CSV table of C-alpha atoms and ligand atoms in Angstrom, one decimal:
chain,number,residue,atom,x,y,z
A,1341,UNK,CA,28.8,-7.3,-4.4
A,1342,UNK,CA,25.3,-8.7,-3.7
A,1343,UNK,CA,24.4,-8.8,0.0
A,1344,UNK,CA,22.6,-11.6,1.9
A,1345,UNK,CA,19.0,-11.9,1.0
A,1346,UNK,CA,16.4,-14.3,2.4
A,1347,UNK,CA,12.7,-15.0,1.7
A,1348,UNK,CA,10.1,-17.7,2.1
A,1349,UNK,CA,10.4,-20.4,-0.4
A,1350,UNK,CA,7.1,-22.3,-0.9
A,1351,UNK,CA,9.0,-25.3,-2.1
A,1352,UNK,CA,10.8,-25.9,1.1
A,1353,UNK,CA,8.2,-24.2,3.3
A,1354,UNK,CA,10.8,-22.1,5.0
A,1355,UNK,CA,12.6,-18.7,4.9
A,1356,UNK,CA,15.9,-19.5,3.1
A,1357,UNK,CA,19.0,-17.6,2.1
A,1358,UNK,CA,18.8,-16.8,-1.5
A,1359,UNK,CA,21.5,-18.3,-3.7
A,1360,UNK,CA,21.2,-17.4,-7.3
A,1361,UNK,CA,22.3,-19.7,-10.2
A,1362,UNK,CA,24.8,-17.1,-11.4
A,1363,UNK,CA,26.4,-14.9,-8.7
A,1364,UNK,CA,24.9,-11.4,-8.6
A,1365,UNK,CA,22.2,-12.2,-11.2
A,1366,UNK,CA,18.6,-13.1,-10.8
A,1367,UNK,CA,16.2,-14.6,-13.3
A,1368,UNK,CA,12.6,-14.1,-12.3
A,1369,UNK,CA,9.3,-15.1,-13.8
A,1370,UNK,CA,5.9,-13.7,-12.9
A,1371,UNK,CA,2.5,-15.2,-13.8
A,1372,UNK,CA,0.9,-12.3,-15.6
A,1373,UNK,CA,-2.8,-11.3,-15.8
A,1374,UNK,CA,-5.7,-13.0,-17.5
A,1375,UNK,CA,-6.9,-10.2,-19.7
A,1376,UNK,CA,-10.6,-10.8,-20.0
A,1377,UNK,CA,-11.5,-8.2,-17.4
A,1378,UNK,CA,-9.9,-5.4,-15.4
A,1379,UNK,CA,-7.3,-6.3,-12.8
A,1380,UNK,CA,-8.7,-5.5,-9.4
A,1381,UNK,CA,-6.7,-3.9,-6.5
A,1382,UNK,CA,-6.2,-7.5,-5.2
A,1383,UNK,CA,-4.3,-8.5,-8.3
A,1384,UNK,CA,-2.4,-5.3,-8.1
A,1385,UNK,CA,-1.4,-6.1,-4.5
A,1386,UNK,CA,0.3,-9.2,-5.8
A,1387,UNK,CA,2.2,-7.2,-8.4
A,1388,UNK,CA,3.2,-4.5,-5.9
A,1389,UNK,CA,4.8,-7.1,-3.7
A,1390,UNK,CA,6.6,-8.7,-6.6
A,1391,UNK,CA,7.9,-5.2,-7.6
A,1392,UNK,CA,9.1,-4.7,-4.1
A,1393,UNK,CA,10.9,-8.1,-4.4
A,1394,UNK,CA,12.6,-7.0,-7.6
A,1395,UNK,CA,13.7,-3.7,-6.1
A,1396,UNK,CA,14.7,-5.1,-2.8
A,1397,UNK,CA,17.0,-7.6,-4.7
A,1398,UNK,CA,18.4,-4.7,-6.7
A,1399,UNK,CA,18.9,-2.7,-3.4
A,1400,UNK,CA,20.9,-5.7,-2.1
A,1401,UNK,CA,23.1,-5.5,-5.2
A,1402,UNK,CA,21.5,-8.0,-7.6
A,1403,UNK,CA,20.9,-7.6,-11.3
A,1404,UNK,CA,17.3,-8.8,-11.9
A,1405,UNK,CA,15.8,-9.9,-15.3
A,1406,UNK,CA,12.1,-10.3,-15.0
A,1407,UNK,CA,9.7,-11.9,-17.5
A,1408,UNK,CA,5.9,-11.8,-17.4
A,1409,UNK,CA,3.3,-13.6,-19.6
A,1410,UNK,CA,-0.1,-12.3,-20.6
A,1411,UNK,CA,-2.8,-15.0,-20.5
A,1412,UNK,CA,-4.8,-14.1,-23.6
A,1413,UNK,CA,-5.9,-17.6,-24.5
A,1414,UNK,CA,-7.0,-20.8,-22.9
A,1415,UNK,CA,-7.8,-20.0,-19.3
A,1416,UNK,CA,-11.1,-21.7,-18.5
A,1417,UNK,CA,-13.3,-20.5,-15.7
A,1418,UNK,CA,-12.3,-23.3,-13.5
A,1419,UNK,CA,-8.6,-23.8,-12.9
A,1420,UNK,CA,-9.2,-27.5,-13.4
A,1421,UNK,CA,-9.7,-27.3,-17.2
A,1422,UNK,CA,-13.4,-27.2,-17.1
A,1423,UNK,CA,-16.1,-24.5,-17.5
A,1424,UNK,CA,-16.1,-21.8,-20.1
A,1425,UNK,CA,-13.2,-20.0,-21.7
A,1426,UNK,CA,-12.7,-16.8,-19.8
A,1427,UNK,CA,-11.6,-14.8,-22.8
A,1428,UNK,CA,-14.6,-15.9,-24.8
A,1429,UNK,CA,-17.0,-15.0,-21.9
A,1430,UNK,CA,-15.4,-11.5,-21.8
A,1431,UNK,CA,-15.8,-11.1,-25.6
A,1432,UNK,CA,-19.4,-12.2,-25.5
A,1433,UNK,CA,-20.2,-9.9,-22.6
A,1434,UNK,CA,-18.8,-6.9,-24.5
A,1435,UNK,CA,-19.7,-7.8,-28.1
A,1436,UNK,CA,-16.0,-7.6,-29.1
A,1437,UNK,CA,-13.6,-10.1,-30.6
A,1438,UNK,CA,-11.3,-12.0,-28.2
A,1439,UNK,CA,-8.2,-10.1,-29.5
A,1440,UNK,CA,-10.0,-6.8,-29.0
A,1441,UNK,CA,-10.8,-7.8,-25.4
A,1442,UNK,CA,-7.2,-8.9,-24.8
A,1443,UNK,CA,-5.7,-5.7,-26.2
A,1444,UNK,CA,-8.1,-3.5,-24.2
A,1445,UNK,CA,-7.6,-5.2,-20.9
A,1446,UNK,CA,-3.8,-5.6,-21.4
A,1447,UNK,CA,-3.5,-1.8,-21.8
A,1448,UNK,CA,-5.8,-1.2,-18.8
A,1449,UNK,CA,-3.7,-3.6,-16.8
A,1450,UNK,CA,-0.4,-1.9,-17.5
A,1451,UNK,CA,-1.8,1.5,-16.8
A,1452,UNK,CA,-2.9,0.5,-13.3
A,1453,UNK,CA,0.3,-1.6,-12.9
A,1454,UNK,CA,2.5,1.4,-13.4
A,1455,UNK,CA,0.2,3.9,-11.6
A,1456,UNK,CA,1.1,2.2,-8.3
A,1457,UNK,CA,4.8,2.7,-8.9
A,1458,UNK,CA,5.7,-0.7,-10.4
A,1459,UNK,CA,8.5,-1.0,-12.8
A,1460,UNK,CA,7.7,-2.7,-16.1
A,1461,UNK,CA,9.1,-6.3,-16.4
A,1462,UNK,CA,12.0,-6.6,-18.8
A,1463,UNK,CA,9.9,-8.8,-21.0
A,1464,UNK,CA,6.2,-9.2,-21.4
A,1465,UNK,CA,4.9,-11.8,-23.7
A,1466,UNK,CA,1.3,-12.8,-24.6
A,1467,UNK,CA,0.6,-16.5,-24.8
A,1468,UNK,CA,-0.7,-16.2,-28.3
A,1469,UNK,CA,2.8,-15.2,-29.5
A,1470,UNK,CA,4.3,-18.5,-28.5
A,1471,UNK,CA,2.2,-21.3,-29.9
A,1472,UNK,CA,5.1,-23.0,-31.7
A,1473,UNK,CA,7.0,-23.2,-28.4
A,1474,UNK,CA,4.0,-24.8,-26.7
A,1475,UNK,CA,3.6,-27.4,-29.5
A,1476,UNK,CA,7.3,-28.3,-29.2
A,1477,UNK,CA,7.1,-28.8,-25.5
A,1478,UNK,CA,4.0,-31.0,-25.8
A,1479,UNK,CA,5.7,-33.1,-28.6
A,1480,UNK,CA,8.6,-33.7,-26.3
A,1481,UNK,CA,6.3,-34.6,-23.4
A,1482,UNK,CA,4.5,-37.1,-25.6
A,1483,UNK,CA,7.8,-38.6,-26.9
A,1484,UNK,CA,9.1,-39.0,-23.3
A,1485,UNK,CA,5.9,-40.7,-22.3
A,1486,UNK,CA,4.7,-38.0,-19.9
A,1487,UNK,CA,1.6,-37.1,-22.0
A,1488,UNK,CA,-1.1,-39.0,-23.8
A,1489,UNK,CA,-3.8,-38.4,-26.3
A,1490,UNK,CA,-7.4,-39.0,-25.4
A,1491,UNK,CA,-10.6,-37.9,-27.0
A,1492,UNK,CA,-8.7,-35.5,-29.3
A,1493,UNK,CA,-7.0,-33.7,-26.5
A,1494,UNK,CA,-3.4,-34.1,-25.1
A,1495,UNK,CA,-3.2,-34.6,-21.4
A,1496,UNK,CA,-0.3,-34.6,-19.0
A,1497,UNK,CA,-0.1,-37.9,-17.1
A,1498,UNK,CA,0.5,-37.0,-13.4
A,1499,UNK,CA,0.8,-40.7,-12.4
A,1500,UNK,CA,4.3,-40.6,-14.1
A,1501,UNK,CA,5.6,-38.4,-11.2
A,1502,UNK,CA,6.7,-39.6,-7.8
A,1503,UNK,CA,5.9,-36.3,-6.2
A,1504,UNK,CA,3.2,-34.3,-7.9
A,1505,UNK,CA,1.9,-32.1,-5.0
A,1506,UNK,CA,5.3,-30.4,-4.6
A,1507,UNK,CA,4.1,-27.5,-2.4
A,1508,UNK,CA,2.0,-29.5,0.1
A,1509,UNK,CA,2.6,-31.2,3.4
A,1510,UNK,CA,1.2,-34.7,3.8
A,1511,UNK,CA,-2.1,-33.4,5.4
A,1512,UNK,CA,-2.5,-30.8,2.6
A,1513,UNK,CA,-2.0,-33.5,0.0
A,1514,UNK,CA,-4.8,-35.5,1.4
A,1515,UNK,CA,-7.1,-32.4,1.5
A,1516,UNK,CA,-6.1,-31.6,-2.1
A,1517,UNK,CA,-6.8,-35.1,-3.3
A,1518,UNK,CA,-10.3,-35.0,-1.7
A,1519,UNK,CA,-10.8,-31.5,-3.2
A,1520,UNK,CA,-9.7,-32.6,-6.7
A,1521,UNK,CA,-12.1,-35.7,-6.4
A,1522,UNK,CA,-15.1,-33.5,-5.4
A,1523,UNK,CA,-14.6,-30.4,-7.4
A,1524,UNK,CA,-13.5,-31.5,-10.8
A,1525,UNK,CA,-16.2,-32.2,-13.3
A,1526,UNK,CA,-15.8,-35.6,-14.8
A,1527,UNK,CA,-13.6,-35.6,-17.9
A,1528,UNK,CA,-13.7,-39.2,-18.9
A,1529,UNK,CA,-10.7,-38.8,-21.1
A,1530,UNK,CA,-8.4,-38.3,-18.1
A,1531,UNK,CA,-6.6,-41.3,-16.7
A,1532,UNK,CA,-6.1,-39.6,-13.4
A,1533,UNK,CA,-8.1,-36.9,-11.7
A,1534,UNK,CA,-5.1,-34.6,-11.5
A,1535,UNK,CA,-4.1,-35.0,-15.2
A,1536,UNK,CA,-4.4,-31.7,-17.0
A,1537,UNK,CA,-4.8,-30.6,-20.6
A,1538,UNK,CA,-1.8,-29.5,-22.6
A,1539,UNK,CA,-3.7,-29.1,-25.9
A,1540,UNK,CA,-7.4,-29.0,-26.6
A,1541,UNK,CA,-8.9,-30.0,-29.9
A,1542,UNK,CA,-12.3,-31.0,-28.5
A,1543,UNK,CA,-13.9,-28.7,-26.0
A,1544,UNK,CA,-17.4,-28.3,-24.7
A,1545,UNK,CA,-17.8,-24.9,-26.4
A,1546,UNK,CA,-17.7,-25.2,-30.1
A,1547,UNK,CA,-17.0,-21.6,-30.9
A,1548,UNK,CA,-13.6,-21.1,-29.3
A,1549,UNK,CA,-12.4,-18.1,-31.2
A,1550,UNK,CA,-8.6,-18.6,-31.3
A,1551,UNK,CA,-7.4,-21.8,-32.8
A,1552,UNK,CA,-4.1,-23.0,-34.3
A,1553,UNK,CA,-3.0,-25.9,-36.3
A,1554,UNK,CA,-1.1,-28.6,-34.4
A,1555,UNK,CA,0.2,-32.1,-35.0
A,1556,UNK,CA,-3.0,-33.2,-33.1
A,1557,UNK,CA,-5.5,-31.1,-35.0
A,1558,UNK,CA,-6.7,-27.6,-34.9
A,1559,UNK,CA,-7.0,-26.4,-31.3
A,1560,UNK,CA,-5.6,-24.3,-28.5
A,1561,UNK,CA,-3.3,-24.7,-25.6
A,1562,UNK,CA,-4.1,-25.5,-22.0
A,1563,UNK,CA,-3.5,-22.8,-19.5
A,1564,UNK,CA,-0.3,-24.0,-17.7
A,1565,UNK,CA,1.9,-24.6,-20.7
A,1566,UNK,CA,2.4,-21.0,-21.4
A,1567,UNK,CA,4.3,-20.1,-18.3
A,1568,UNK,CA,6.8,-23.0,-18.6
A,1569,UNK,CA,7.5,-22.1,-22.3
A,1570,UNK,CA,7.6,-18.3,-22.0
A,1571,UNK,CA,9.9,-18.6,-19.0
A,1572,UNK,CA,12.3,-21.0,-20.8
A,1573,UNK,CA,12.2,-18.9,-23.9
A,1574,UNK,CA,13.6,-15.8,-22.2
A,1575,UNK,CA,15.3,-17.1,-19.1
A,1576,UNK,CA,16.6,-20.5,-20.1
A,1577,UNK,CA,16.3,-24.0,-18.6
A,1578,UNK,CA,17.0,-23.1,-15.0
A,1579,UNK,CA,15.1,-20.3,-13.1
A,1580,UNK,CA,15.9,-18.6,-9.9
A,1581,UNK,CA,12.5,-17.3,-8.8
A,1582,UNK,CA,9.0,-17.8,-9.9
A,1583,UNK,CA,6.3,-15.6,-8.5
A,1584,UNK,CA,2.5,-15.6,-8.2
A,1585,UNK,CA,-0.4,-15.3,-5.8
A,1586,UNK,CA,-1.1,-18.1,-3.3
A,1587,UNK,CA,-4.1,-19.3,-5.5
A,1588,UNK,CA,-1.6,-20.1,-8.2
A,1589,UNK,CA,0.2,-22.8,-6.2
A,1590,UNK,CA,-2.4,-25.4,-7.0
A,1591,UNK,CA,-3.0,-26.4,-9.7
A,1592,UNK,CA,-1.2,-23.8,-11.8
A,1593,UNK,CA,2.3,-23.9,-10.4
A,1594,UNK,CA,2.1,-27.5,-9.5
A,1595,UNK,CA,1.4,-28.3,-13.1
A,1596,UNK,CA,4.0,-25.9,-14.4
A,1597,UNK,CA,6.6,-27.8,-12.4
A,1598,UNK,CA,5.3,-31.2,-13.5
A,1599,UNK,CA,5.5,-30.4,-17.2
A,1600,UNK,CA,8.7,-28.3,-17.0
A,1601,UNK,CA,10.8,-30.8,-15.1
A,1602,UNK,CA,9.5,-33.8,-17.1
A,1603,UNK,CA,10.4,-31.9,-20.3
A,1604,UNK,CA,13.8,-30.8,-19.1
A,1605,UNK,CA,14.8,-33.9,-17.1
A,1606,UNK,CA,16.1,-31.8,-14.2
A,1607,UNK,CA,15.0,-29.3,-11.6
A,1608,UNK,CA,13.6,-26.2,-13.1
A,1609,UNK,CA,13.0,-23.4,-10.5
A,1610,UNK,CA,14.8,-23.0,-7.2
A,1611,UNK,CA,12.6,-20.5,-5.3
A,1612,UNK,CA,8.8,-20.0,-5.4
A,1613,UNK,CA,7.5,-16.7,-4.1
A,1614,UNK,CA,3.8,-16.5,-3.3
A,1615,UNK,CA,2.0,-13.5,-1.9
A,1616,UNK,CA,-1.3,-13.7,-0.1
A,1617,UNK,CA,-4.6,-12.2,-1.0
A,1618,UNK,CA,-6.4,-8.9,-0.6
A,1619,UNK,CA,-9.8,-9.5,0.8
A,1620,UNK,CA,-12.7,-7.2,1.3
A,1621,UNK,CA,-15.5,-7.8,3.8
A,1622,UNK,CA,-17.2,-10.2,1.5
A,1623,UNK,CA,-14.0,-12.3,1.2
A,1624,UNK,CA,-11.4,-12.8,-1.5
A,1625,UNK,CA,-11.5,-10.3,-4.3
A,1626,UNK,CA,-12.1,-12.1,-7.5
A,1627,UNK,CA,-12.3,-11.0,-11.2
A,1628,UNK,CA,-15.0,-13.5,-12.0
A,1629,UNK,CA,-17.2,-12.1,-9.2
A,1630,UNK,CA,-18.2,-9.2,-11.6
A,1631,UNK,CA,-17.9,-5.7,-10.3
A,1632,UNK,CA,-14.2,-5.1,-9.7
A,1633,UNK,CA,-12.5,-2.3,-7.7
A,1634,UNK,CA,-9.6,-1.1,-9.8
A,1635,UNK,CA,-6.7,1.3,-9.3
A,1636,UNK,CA,-8.3,3.6,-12.0
A,1637,UNK,CA,-11.5,3.6,-10.0
A,1638,UNK,CA,-9.6,4.6,-6.9
A,1639,UNK,CA,-8.1,7.5,-8.9
A,1640,UNK,CA,-11.5,8.5,-10.1
A,1641,UNK,CA,-12.6,8.6,-6.5
A,1642,UNK,CA,-9.7,11.0,-5.8
A,1643,UNK,CA,-7.2,8.6,-4.3
A,1644,UNK,CA,-3.5,8.8,-5.2
A,1645,UNK,CA,-2.6,5.3,-6.4
A,1646,UNK,CA,0.6,5.5,-4.4
A,1647,UNK,CA,-1.4,5.7,-1.2
A,1648,UNK,CA,-2.7,2.3,-2.1
A,1649,UNK,CA,0.9,1.1,-2.5
A,1650,UNK,CA,1.7,2.7,0.9
A,1651,UNK,CA,-1.2,0.8,2.4
A,1652,UNK,CA,0.1,-2.5,0.9
A,1653,UNK,CA,3.6,-2.0,2.1
A,1654,UNK,CA,2.6,-1.8,5.7
A,1655,UNK,CA,1.5,-5.4,5.9
A,1656,UNK,CA,3.5,-8.5,5.2
A,1657,UNK,CA,3.1,-10.1,1.8
A,1658,UNK,CA,2.5,-13.6,3.3
A,1659,UNK,CA,-0.5,-12.4,5.3
A,1660,UNK,CA,-4.0,-11.8,4.0
A,1661,UNK,CA,-4.9,-8.1,3.9
A,1662,UNK,CA,-8.3,-6.7,4.4
A,1663,UNK,CA,-9.2,-3.6,2.3
A,1664,UNK,CA,-11.8,-1.0,3.3
A,1665,UNK,CA,-12.2,2.6,2.4
A,1666,UNK,CA,-11.9,3.6,6.0
A,1667,UNK,CA,-8.4,2.1,6.2
A,1668,UNK,CA,-7.5,3.7,2.9
A,1669,UNK,CA,-8.7,7.1,4.2
A,1670,UNK,CA,-6.5,6.8,7.3
A,1671,UNK,CA,-3.6,5.9,5.0
A,1672,UNK,CA,-4.2,9.1,3.1
A,1673,UNK,CA,-3.8,11.1,6.3
A,1674,UNK,CA,-0.6,9.3,7.3
A,1675,UNK,CA,0.9,9.5,3.8
A,1676,UNK,CA,0.2,13.3,3.6
A,1677,UNK,CA,1.8,13.8,7.0
A,1678,UNK,CA,4.8,11.9,5.8
A,1679,UNK,CA,5.1,14.0,2.6
A,1680,UNK,CA,4.8,17.1,4.8
A,1681,UNK,CA,7.8,16.0,6.9
A,1682,UNK,CA,9.8,15.3,3.8
A,1683,UNK,CA,8.8,18.7,2.3
A,1684,UNK,CA,10.1,20.4,5.5
A,1685,UNK,CA,13.6,19.1,5.0
A,1686,UNK,CA,16.1,21.6,3.7
A,1687,UNK,CA,19.0,20.7,1.5
A,1688,UNK,CA,21.4,22.1,4.1
A,1689,UNK,CA,24.9,20.9,3.2
A,1690,UNK,CA,27.0,17.8,3.1
A,1691,UNK,CA,25.5,14.4,3.5
A,1692,UNK,CA,26.9,12.5,6.5
A,1693,UNK,CA,28.0,9.3,4.7
A,1694,UNK,CA,28.4,7.3,8.0
A,1695,UNK,CA,24.9,8.0,9.1
A,1696,UNK,CA,23.6,7.4,5.6
A,1697,UNK,CA,25.4,4.0,5.4
A,1698,UNK,CA,24.1,3.0,8.9
A,1699,UNK,CA,20.4,3.6,8.0
A,1700,UNK,CA,20.8,2.1,4.5
A,1701,UNK,CA,22.1,-1.0,6.2
A,1702,UNK,CA,19.1,-1.1,8.5
A,1703,UNK,CA,16.8,-0.6,5.6
A,1704,UNK,CA,18.5,-3.3,3.5
A,1705,UNK,CA,18.3,-5.7,6.4
A,1706,UNK,CA,14.5,-5.1,6.7
A,1707,UNK,CA,13.7,-5.7,3.0
A,1708,UNK,CA,16.3,-8.5,2.7
A,1709,UNK,CA,14.6,-10.4,5.6
A,1710,UNK,CA,11.6,-11.9,3.9
A,1711,UNK,CA,10.6,-8.5,2.6
A,1712,UNK,CA,9.8,-6.9,5.9
A,1713,UNK,CA,8.2,-3.8,4.3
A,1714,UNK,CA,6.6,-2.5,7.4
A,1715,UNK,CA,10.0,-2.5,9.2
A,1716,UNK,CA,11.4,-0.7,6.2
A,1717,UNK,CA,8.9,2.0,6.7
A,1718,UNK,CA,9.8,2.2,10.4
A,1719,UNK,CA,13.4,2.7,9.3
A,1720,UNK,CA,12.3,5.5,7.1
A,1721,UNK,CA,10.5,7.2,10.1
A,1722,UNK,CA,13.6,6.6,12.3
A,1723,UNK,CA,15.8,8.2,9.7
A,1724,UNK,CA,13.5,11.2,9.6
A,1725,UNK,CA,13.7,11.5,13.4
A,1726,UNK,CA,17.5,10.9,13.5
A,1727,UNK,CA,20.0,13.3,15.0
A,1728,UNK,CA,21.5,14.3,11.7
A,1729,UNK,CA,21.2,17.1,9.1
A,1730,UNK,CA,18.4,17.4,6.6
A,1731,UNK,CA,20.7,16.7,3.6
A,1732,UNK,CA,21.4,13.3,5.0
A,1733,UNK,CA,17.7,12.7,5.6
A,1734,UNK,CA,16.9,13.7,2.1
A,1735,UNK,CA,19.5,11.4,0.7
A,1736,UNK,CA,18.1,8.6,2.8
A,1737,UNK,CA,14.5,9.2,1.6
A,1738,UNK,CA,15.7,9.1,-2.0
A,1739,UNK,CA,17.6,6.0,-1.3
A,1740,UNK,CA,14.7,4.1,0.4
A,1741,UNK,CA,12.3,5.2,-2.3
A,1742,UNK,CA,14.3,3.1,-4.8
A,1743,UNK,CA,12.4,0.2,-3.2
A,1744,UNK,CA,9.3,1.8,-1.7
A,1745,UNK,CA,8.6,3.7,-4.9
A,1746,UNK,CA,6.2,6.2,-3.2
A,1747,UNK,CA,7.7,9.2,-5.1
A,1748,UNK,CA,8.3,10.8,-1.7
A,1749,UNK,CA,10.6,13.5,-3.1
A,1750,UNK,CA,8.4,14.3,-6.0
A,1751,UNK,CA,5.3,14.7,-3.8
A,1752,UNK,CA,7.2,16.8,-1.3
A,1753,UNK,CA,8.6,19.1,-4.0
A,1754,UNK,CA,5.1,19.5,-5.5
A,1755,UNK,CA,3.8,20.3,-2.0
A,1756,UNK,CA,6.4,23.0,-1.5
A,1757,UNK,CA,5.7,24.4,-4.9
A,1758,UNK,CA,2.0,24.4,-4.2
A,1759,UNK,CA,1.4,22.0,-7.0
A,1760,UNK,CA,1.2,18.8,-5.1
A,1761,UNK,CA,-2.0,17.6,-6.6
A,1762,UNK,CA,-2.6,14.6,-8.7
A,1763,UNK,CA,-4.6,16.0,-11.7
A,1764,UNK,CA,-7.2,13.2,-11.1
A,1765,UNK,CA,-7.6,14.4,-7.4
A,1766,UNK,CA,-7.8,18.0,-8.4
A,1767,UNK,CA,-10.6,17.2,-10.9
A,1768,UNK,CA,-12.4,15.2,-8.3
A,1769,UNK,CA,-12.1,17.9,-5.6
A,1770,UNK,CA,-13.4,20.6,-8.1
A,1771,UNK,CA,-16.3,18.3,-8.9
A,1772,UNK,CA,-17.1,17.8,-5.2
A,1773,UNK,CA,-16.9,21.6,-4.6
A,1774,UNK,CA,-19.3,22.2,-7.4
A,1775,UNK,CA,-21.7,19.6,-6.0
A,1776,UNK,CA,-21.4,21.2,-2.5
A,1777,UNK,CA,-22.2,24.6,-4.0
A,1778,UNK,CA,-25.4,23.2,-5.6
A,1779,UNK,CA,-26.4,21.5,-2.3
A,1780,UNK,CA,-25.9,24.8,-0.5
A,1781,UNK,CA,-27.9,26.7,-3.0
A,1782,UNK,CA,-30.7,24.2,-2.5
A,1783,UNK,CA,-30.3,24.7,1.3
A,1784,UNK,CA,-29.4,21.0,1.6
A,1785,UNK,CA,-26.7,21.7,4.3
A,1786,UNK,CA,-26.5,18.1,5.4
A,1787,UNK,CA,-25.3,17.1,1.9
A,1788,UNK,CA,-22.9,20.1,1.8
A,1789,UNK,CA,-21.4,19.1,5.1
A,1790,UNK,CA,-21.1,15.5,4.1
A,1791,UNK,CA,-19.1,16.5,1.0
A,1792,UNK,CA,-16.8,18.6,3.1
A,1793,UNK,CA,-16.3,15.8,5.6
A,1794,UNK,CA,-15.7,13.3,2.9
A,1795,UNK,CA,-13.0,15.5,1.4
A,1796,UNK,CA,-11.5,16.0,4.8
A,1797,UNK,CA,-11.1,12.3,5.1
A,1798,UNK,CA,-9.2,12.3,1.9
A,1799,UNK,CA,-6.9,14.9,3.4
A,1800,UNK,CA,-8.4,17.8,1.5
A,1801,UNK,CA,-9.6,20.8,3.6
A,1802,UNK,CA,-11.9,23.3,2.0
A,1803,UNK,CA,-12.5,26.8,3.2
A,1804,UNK,CA,-15.2,29.3,2.2
A,1805,UNK,CA,-13.5,32.7,1.6
A,1806,UNK,CA,-14.6,36.0,0.1
A,1807,UNK,CA,-12.8,35.0,-3.1
A,1808,UNK,CA,-14.7,31.7,-3.3
A,1809,UNK,CA,-14.0,28.2,-2.1
A,1810,UNK,CA,-10.3,27.5,-1.5
A,1811,UNK,CA,-8.9,24.1,-0.8
A,1812,UNK,CA,-5.6,22.5,0.3
A,1813,UNK,CA,-4.1,19.2,1.1
A,1814,UNK,CA,-3.5,18.8,4.8
B,833,AMP,P1,-5.4,-13.4,-12.7
B,833,AMP,O1,-5.4,-12.3,-13.7
B,833,AMP,O2,-6.7,-13.7,-12.1
B,833,AMP,O3,-4.7,-14.6,-13.2
B,833,AMP,O4,-4.6,-12.9,-11.4
B,833,AMP,C1,-3.4,-12.2,-11.5
B,833,AMP,C2,-2.6,-12.4,-10.2
B,833,AMP,O5,-3.3,-11.9,-9.1
B,833,AMP,C3,-2.3,-13.8,-9.9
B,833,AMP,O6,-0.9,-13.9,-9.5
B,833,AMP,C4,-3.2,-14.2,-8.8
B,833,AMP,O7,-2.6,-15.1,-7.9
B,833,AMP,C5,-3.3,-12.8,-8.1
B,833,AMP,N1,-4.6,-12.7,-7.3
B,833,AMP,C6,-5.8,-13.1,-7.7
B,833,AMP,N2,-6.8,-12.7,-6.8
B,833,AMP,C7,-6.1,-12.0,-5.8
B,833,AMP,C8,-6.4,-11.3,-4.6
B,833,AMP,N3,-7.7,-11.3,-4.2
B,833,AMP,N4,-5.5,-10.7,-3.9
B,833,AMP,C9,-4.2,-10.7,-4.3
B,833,AMP,N5,-3.8,-11.3,-5.5
B,833,AMP,C10,-4.7,-12.0,-6.2
B,834,ZN,ZN1,1.7,-18.9,-14.7
């Protein structure tokens, strides 16, 4: 039996009880990455929170099917269908073909995606694999009078809708209208400023690499069509939950709803789950800004990717989160202490099922209440402090980790066996120790001390012994 579950639905702008289309089952769609560059840790925050949503629903007894697209075609540098093609820009930058770029960054994405404990979606589908489906949807939109041809391109006609800005309050609508008027480069083909391209045959850049035949000439799809089609292909005409970052609400999700519901003739998706951004001191992290901080880079610097997950879980997904290495360093310390506490637990007999059920209920309430992950972690600490035996505590840690996915038991076991070190971290520590030895040799004690202090911040203590330098996780 699936339990009560509530979360914030951007469509109704309120926290609502979740009622799935089919009892006990959840169909979920996630906007996947644009694969012209590495996904930064901000993108990964969004995917961590979605993973927690999947696992929290499963913890509450639901059976979730999740589908994700890969945007490997058609996303222009402005969300408003103008500017350069992002894939092409990536290919030019790296002197590779667009498909090589797509393959490389898709692999890099899923490596980082999984390193932070995320479960792979049940289906992942690149946009380039679904061109016939896009063409079909556009044909129907044209037939039904929701789309028009102009200057060789096919546009969606937003004036055909009574409520286009579905996610916005009256004031936000006014602001968006002003924004759209001011931002969008003039495309004289458009009948209305908010109209968007479904299919391009004429674009500003002549050398668009990927093109397909269509009833309207050789061209390529607009960005939004892929999510509507890929979702319907795998999850049918009605969807429970659609996920994305807050920047996806407008225009991307707004346009997805416009075209999907016009195509279907009925409501498409009941719940929209949007998570907020990760910022650094300079503001919102963005792929197009250039240098990107990735999970792999964090690993190279000696951080366990699950510490980044731990950091994300402590704040609410609807609030912006500011990243800094200082905060990450303090998370390392707290995480290591937590692991130590788990490692101290002995498997000392029978699990007290009443106590277990009581804490599991508290944990389920936390994650089922608009994904209160920081409360869920508090429940974990409360369970570790509880007046019960270690076997029960261990069972609870294991149970909570089905949602938290911090590999608490695995880390604890490795700590007890003295092998608790991520190979990346071990390599990094050895490198730093070698650098410190060189600095000492050169009598540069300031550098040597700085290296020791930096390692200490990461939870690694080094000791000079007669047998050489020894180190341990503290
Ligand atoms: P993209 O690959 O740029 O389409 O982004 C992939 C996902 O990351 C989308 O759902 C975006 O909404 C989300 N996203 C983009 N920037 C950030 C950020 N700074 N923090 C969190 N999520 C983000
Ligand atoms: Zn999408």
